[in-house]
Coordinates of C-alpha atoms and ligand atoms in Angstrom, one line a residue:
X1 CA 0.0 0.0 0.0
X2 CA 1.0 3.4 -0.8
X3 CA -0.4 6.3 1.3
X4 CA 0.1 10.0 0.7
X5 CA -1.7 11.5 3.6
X6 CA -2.4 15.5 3.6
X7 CA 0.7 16.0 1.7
X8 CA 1.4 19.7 0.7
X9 CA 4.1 20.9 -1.6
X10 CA 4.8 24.4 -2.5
X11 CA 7.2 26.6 -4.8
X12 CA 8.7 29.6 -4.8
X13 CA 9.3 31.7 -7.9
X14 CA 10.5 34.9 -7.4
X15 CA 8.4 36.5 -5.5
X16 CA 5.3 34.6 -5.6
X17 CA 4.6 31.2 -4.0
X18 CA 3.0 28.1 -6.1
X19 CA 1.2 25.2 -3.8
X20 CA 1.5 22.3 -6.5
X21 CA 0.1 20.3 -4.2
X22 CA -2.7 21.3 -1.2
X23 CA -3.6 18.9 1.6
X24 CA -3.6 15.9 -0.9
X25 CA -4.4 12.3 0.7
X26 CA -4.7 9.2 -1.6
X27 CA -3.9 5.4 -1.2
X28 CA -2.9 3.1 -3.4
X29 CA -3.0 -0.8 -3.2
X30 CA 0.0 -2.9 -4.2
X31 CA 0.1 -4.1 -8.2
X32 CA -2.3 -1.7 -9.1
X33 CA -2.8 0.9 -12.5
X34 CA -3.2 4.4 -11.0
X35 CA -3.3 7.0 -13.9
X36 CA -3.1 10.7 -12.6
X37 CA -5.0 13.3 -14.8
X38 CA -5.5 17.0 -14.6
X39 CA -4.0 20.0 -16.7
X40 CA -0.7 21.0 -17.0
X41 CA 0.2 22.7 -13.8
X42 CA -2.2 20.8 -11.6
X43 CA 0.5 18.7 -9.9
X44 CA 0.8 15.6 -11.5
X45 CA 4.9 15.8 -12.0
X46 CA 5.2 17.3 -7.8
X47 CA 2.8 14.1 -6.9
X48 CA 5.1 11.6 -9.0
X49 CA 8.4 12.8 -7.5
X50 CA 7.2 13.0 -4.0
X51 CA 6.0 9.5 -4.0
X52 CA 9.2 8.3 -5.8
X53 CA 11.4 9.9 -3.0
X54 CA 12.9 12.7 -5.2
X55 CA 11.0 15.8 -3.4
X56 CA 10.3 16.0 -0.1
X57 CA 6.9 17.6 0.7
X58 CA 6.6 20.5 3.4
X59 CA 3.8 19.2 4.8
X60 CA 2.1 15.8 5.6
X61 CA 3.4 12.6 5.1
X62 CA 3.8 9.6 2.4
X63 CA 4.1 6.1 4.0
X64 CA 5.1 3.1 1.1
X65 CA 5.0 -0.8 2.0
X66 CA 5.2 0.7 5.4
X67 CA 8.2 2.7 5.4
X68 CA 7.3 7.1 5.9
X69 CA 9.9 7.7 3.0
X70 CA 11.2 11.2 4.4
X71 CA 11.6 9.6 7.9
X72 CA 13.9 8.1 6.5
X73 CA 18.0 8.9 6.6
X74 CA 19.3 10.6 3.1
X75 CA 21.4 6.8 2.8
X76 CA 18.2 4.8 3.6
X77 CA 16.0 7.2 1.2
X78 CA 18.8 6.6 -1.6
X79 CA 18.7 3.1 -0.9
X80 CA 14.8 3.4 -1.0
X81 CA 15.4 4.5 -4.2
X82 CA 17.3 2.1 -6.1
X83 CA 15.3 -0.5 -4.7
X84 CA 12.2 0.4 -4.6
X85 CA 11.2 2.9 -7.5
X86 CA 11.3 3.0 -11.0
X87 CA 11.4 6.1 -13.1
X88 CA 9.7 6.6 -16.9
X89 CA 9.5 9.6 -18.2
X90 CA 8.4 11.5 -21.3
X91 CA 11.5 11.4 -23.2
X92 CA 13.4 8.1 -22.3
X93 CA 16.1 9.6 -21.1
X94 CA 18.3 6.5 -21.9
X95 CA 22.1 7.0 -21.5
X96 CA 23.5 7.9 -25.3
X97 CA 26.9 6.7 -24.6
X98 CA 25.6 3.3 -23.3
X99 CA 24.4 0.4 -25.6
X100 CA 20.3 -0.8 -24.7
X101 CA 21.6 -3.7 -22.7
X102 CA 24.1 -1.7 -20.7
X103 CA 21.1 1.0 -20.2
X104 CA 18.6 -1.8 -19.4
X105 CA 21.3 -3.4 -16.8
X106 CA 22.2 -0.1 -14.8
X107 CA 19.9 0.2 -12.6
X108 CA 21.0 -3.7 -11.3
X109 CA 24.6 -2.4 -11.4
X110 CA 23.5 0.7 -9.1
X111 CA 21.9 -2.5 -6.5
X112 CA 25.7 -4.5 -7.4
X113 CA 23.9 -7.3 -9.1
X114 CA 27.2 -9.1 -10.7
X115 CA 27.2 -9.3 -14.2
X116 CA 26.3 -12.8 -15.3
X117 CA 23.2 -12.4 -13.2
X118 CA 22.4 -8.9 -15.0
X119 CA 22.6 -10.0 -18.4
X120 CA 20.7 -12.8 -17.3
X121 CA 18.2 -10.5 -16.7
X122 CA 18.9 -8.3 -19.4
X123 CA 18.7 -11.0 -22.3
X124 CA 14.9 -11.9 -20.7
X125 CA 14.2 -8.3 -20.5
X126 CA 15.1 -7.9 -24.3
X127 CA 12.9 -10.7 -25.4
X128 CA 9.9 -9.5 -23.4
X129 CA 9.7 -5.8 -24.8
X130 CA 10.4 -6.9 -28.5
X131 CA 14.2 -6.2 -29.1
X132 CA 16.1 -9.2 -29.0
X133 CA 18.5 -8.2 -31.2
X134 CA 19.3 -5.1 -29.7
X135 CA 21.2 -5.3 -27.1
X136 CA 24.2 -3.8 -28.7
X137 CA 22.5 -1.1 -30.2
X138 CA 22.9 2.7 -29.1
X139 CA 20.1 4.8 -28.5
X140 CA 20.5 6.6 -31.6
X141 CA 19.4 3.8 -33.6
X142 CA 16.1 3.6 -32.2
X143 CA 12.7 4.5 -33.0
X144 CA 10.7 6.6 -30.3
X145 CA 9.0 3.6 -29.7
X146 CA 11.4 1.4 -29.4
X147 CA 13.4 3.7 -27.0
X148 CA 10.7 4.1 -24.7
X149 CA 10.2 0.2 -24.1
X150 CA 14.0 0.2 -23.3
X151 CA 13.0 3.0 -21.4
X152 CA 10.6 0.7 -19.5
X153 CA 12.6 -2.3 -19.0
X154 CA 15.0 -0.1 -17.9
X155 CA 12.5 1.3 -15.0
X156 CA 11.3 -2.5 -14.0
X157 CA 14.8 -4.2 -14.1
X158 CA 15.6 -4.1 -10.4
X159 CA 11.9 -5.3 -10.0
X160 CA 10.9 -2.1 -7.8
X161 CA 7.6 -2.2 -6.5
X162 CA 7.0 1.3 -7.8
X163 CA 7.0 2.3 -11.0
X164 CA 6.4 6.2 -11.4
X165 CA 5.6 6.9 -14.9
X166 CA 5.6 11.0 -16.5
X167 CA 3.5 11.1 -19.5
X168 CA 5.4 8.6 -21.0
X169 CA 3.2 8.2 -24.2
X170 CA 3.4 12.3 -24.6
X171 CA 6.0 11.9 -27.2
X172 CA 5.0 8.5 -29.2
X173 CA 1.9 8.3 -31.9
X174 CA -1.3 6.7 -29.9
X175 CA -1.1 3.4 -31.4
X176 CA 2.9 3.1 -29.8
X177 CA 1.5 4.3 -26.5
X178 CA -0.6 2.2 -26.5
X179 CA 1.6 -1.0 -27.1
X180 CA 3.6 1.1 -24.1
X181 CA 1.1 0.5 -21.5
X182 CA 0.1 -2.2 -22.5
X183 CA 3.7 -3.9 -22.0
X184 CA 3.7 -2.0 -18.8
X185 CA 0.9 -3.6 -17.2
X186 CA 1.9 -6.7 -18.0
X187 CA 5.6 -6.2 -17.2
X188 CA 4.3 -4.7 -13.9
X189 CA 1.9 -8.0 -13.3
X190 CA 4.7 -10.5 -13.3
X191 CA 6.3 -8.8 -9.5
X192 CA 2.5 -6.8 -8.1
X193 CA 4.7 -3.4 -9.2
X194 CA 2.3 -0.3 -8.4
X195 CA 2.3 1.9 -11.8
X196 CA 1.2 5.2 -11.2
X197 CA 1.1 7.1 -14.1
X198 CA 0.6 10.9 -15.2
X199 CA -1.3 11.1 -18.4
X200 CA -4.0 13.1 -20.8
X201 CA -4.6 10.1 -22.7
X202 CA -8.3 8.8 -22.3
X203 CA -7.5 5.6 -23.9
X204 CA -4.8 5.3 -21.2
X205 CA -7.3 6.4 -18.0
X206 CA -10.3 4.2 -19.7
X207 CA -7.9 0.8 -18.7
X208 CA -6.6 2.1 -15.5
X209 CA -7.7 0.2 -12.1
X210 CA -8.5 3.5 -10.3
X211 CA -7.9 7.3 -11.8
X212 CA -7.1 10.0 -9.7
X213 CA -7.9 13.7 -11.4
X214 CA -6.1 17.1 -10.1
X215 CA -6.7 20.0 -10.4
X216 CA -4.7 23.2 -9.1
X217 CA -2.7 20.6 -6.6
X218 CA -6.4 19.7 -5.4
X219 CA -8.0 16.2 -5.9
X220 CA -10.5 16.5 -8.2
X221 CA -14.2 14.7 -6.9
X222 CA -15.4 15.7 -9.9
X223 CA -14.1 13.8 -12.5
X224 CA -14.3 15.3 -16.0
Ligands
ADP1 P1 1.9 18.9 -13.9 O1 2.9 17.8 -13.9 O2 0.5 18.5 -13.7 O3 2.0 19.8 -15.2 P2 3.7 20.1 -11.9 O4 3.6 19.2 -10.7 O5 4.8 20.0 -12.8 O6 2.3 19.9 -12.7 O7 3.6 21.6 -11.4 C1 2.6 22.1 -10.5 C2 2.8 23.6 -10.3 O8 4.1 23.7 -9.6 C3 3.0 24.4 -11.6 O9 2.4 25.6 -11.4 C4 4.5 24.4 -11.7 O10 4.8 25.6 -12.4 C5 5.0 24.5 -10.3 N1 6.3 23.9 -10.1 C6 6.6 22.6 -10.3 N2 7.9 22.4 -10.0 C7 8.5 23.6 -9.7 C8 9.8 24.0 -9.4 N3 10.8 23.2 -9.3 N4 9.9 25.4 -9.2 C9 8.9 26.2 -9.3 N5 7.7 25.9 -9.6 C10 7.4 24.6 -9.8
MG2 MG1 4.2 17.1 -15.4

């Protein structure tokens, strides 16, 4: 279970302060879909980052598998981390210099999984995204599409029981997206991984298990 319990988050820019998130409280059983809606601005990015451990709220609290995250020591929240979350975002942000397998093995080298084990892993990974010959391939040479599955396997490879996932269809034609989330799900199925994802794409929030709709860091009872 994930809980984010009256969690409020605000920014300053210049002069004038932005609450991206007011007194938000949601929970979120283990292995489900969650897809976050809501316009840009409405928090969907602060929520994302605050359950992944990467922005600590100013108010309130966010509790996951029973650990309070920011309770926790900067080591033990890194380690929470690397263990526990994975990250997708809009563009796949994959490592140019690296090749797909070494990009798809580095979250397992960050948790010093040796190397036969990680290619192990790897080689399965490859097969079940699509791209079994690519594991020496750069970046470069991938399509959008293909990139953001790498992307994915990438995000799932330690197994974390989180996966955070930032518009990740935003940049890919609706059809790819699909395929996306759809490999998601089912990639997020074989360990109970939570997926909570950030998206404006109906066909996306029509397969979710639960939707959760913001608006101006608000939840939104409402749903449009
Ligand atoms: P969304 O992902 O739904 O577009 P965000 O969570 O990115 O929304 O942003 C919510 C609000 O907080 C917006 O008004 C945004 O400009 C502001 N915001 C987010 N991150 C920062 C930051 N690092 N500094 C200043 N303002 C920010
Ligand atoms: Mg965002």
């Amino acid at each position: 279970m994930i809980k984010v319990d009256t969690v409020t988050k605000a920014f300053h820019s210049g002069r004038r302060r932005i609450t991206a998130l007011d007194d938000v409280s949601l929970s979120i059983e283990a292995g489900r879909f969650t897809a976050v809606t809501g316009k840009s601005g409405s928090g969907k990015s602060t929520l994302l980052n605050c359950i992944g451990g990467l922005e600590p709220p100013d108010k309130g609290s966010i509790n996951c598998f029973g650990t309070t995250i920011y309770s926790l020591s900067a080591g033990e929240l890194s380690r929470f981390q690397r263990q526990e979350v994975g990250f997708v975002f809009q563009q796949g942000n994959l490592l140019s210099y690296l090749t797909v397998a070494d990009n798809i093995g580095f979250p397992l080298a960050l948790n010093g999984v040796n190397r036969r084990l990680r290619s192990k892993r790897v080689i399965t990974l490859l097969h079940r995204i699509g791209l079994p010959s690519a594991a020496n391939a750069l970046p470069k040479e991938l399509s959008s599409g293909e990139a953001q599955r790498v992307a994915l396997a990438r995000a799932i490879a330690h197994r974390p029981r989180i996966l955070l996932a930032d518009e990740p269809t935003a940049n890919l034609d609706s059809a790819t997206g699909q395929q996306a989330v759809q490999l998601m799900r089912e990639l997020g199925r074989d360990h109970q991984c939570s997926i909570i994802m950030a998206t404006h794409d109906n066909d996306i929030t029509a397969i979710a298990d639960s939707v959760i709709c913001l608006k101006d860091g608000r939840i939104n009872e409402e749903q449009p």
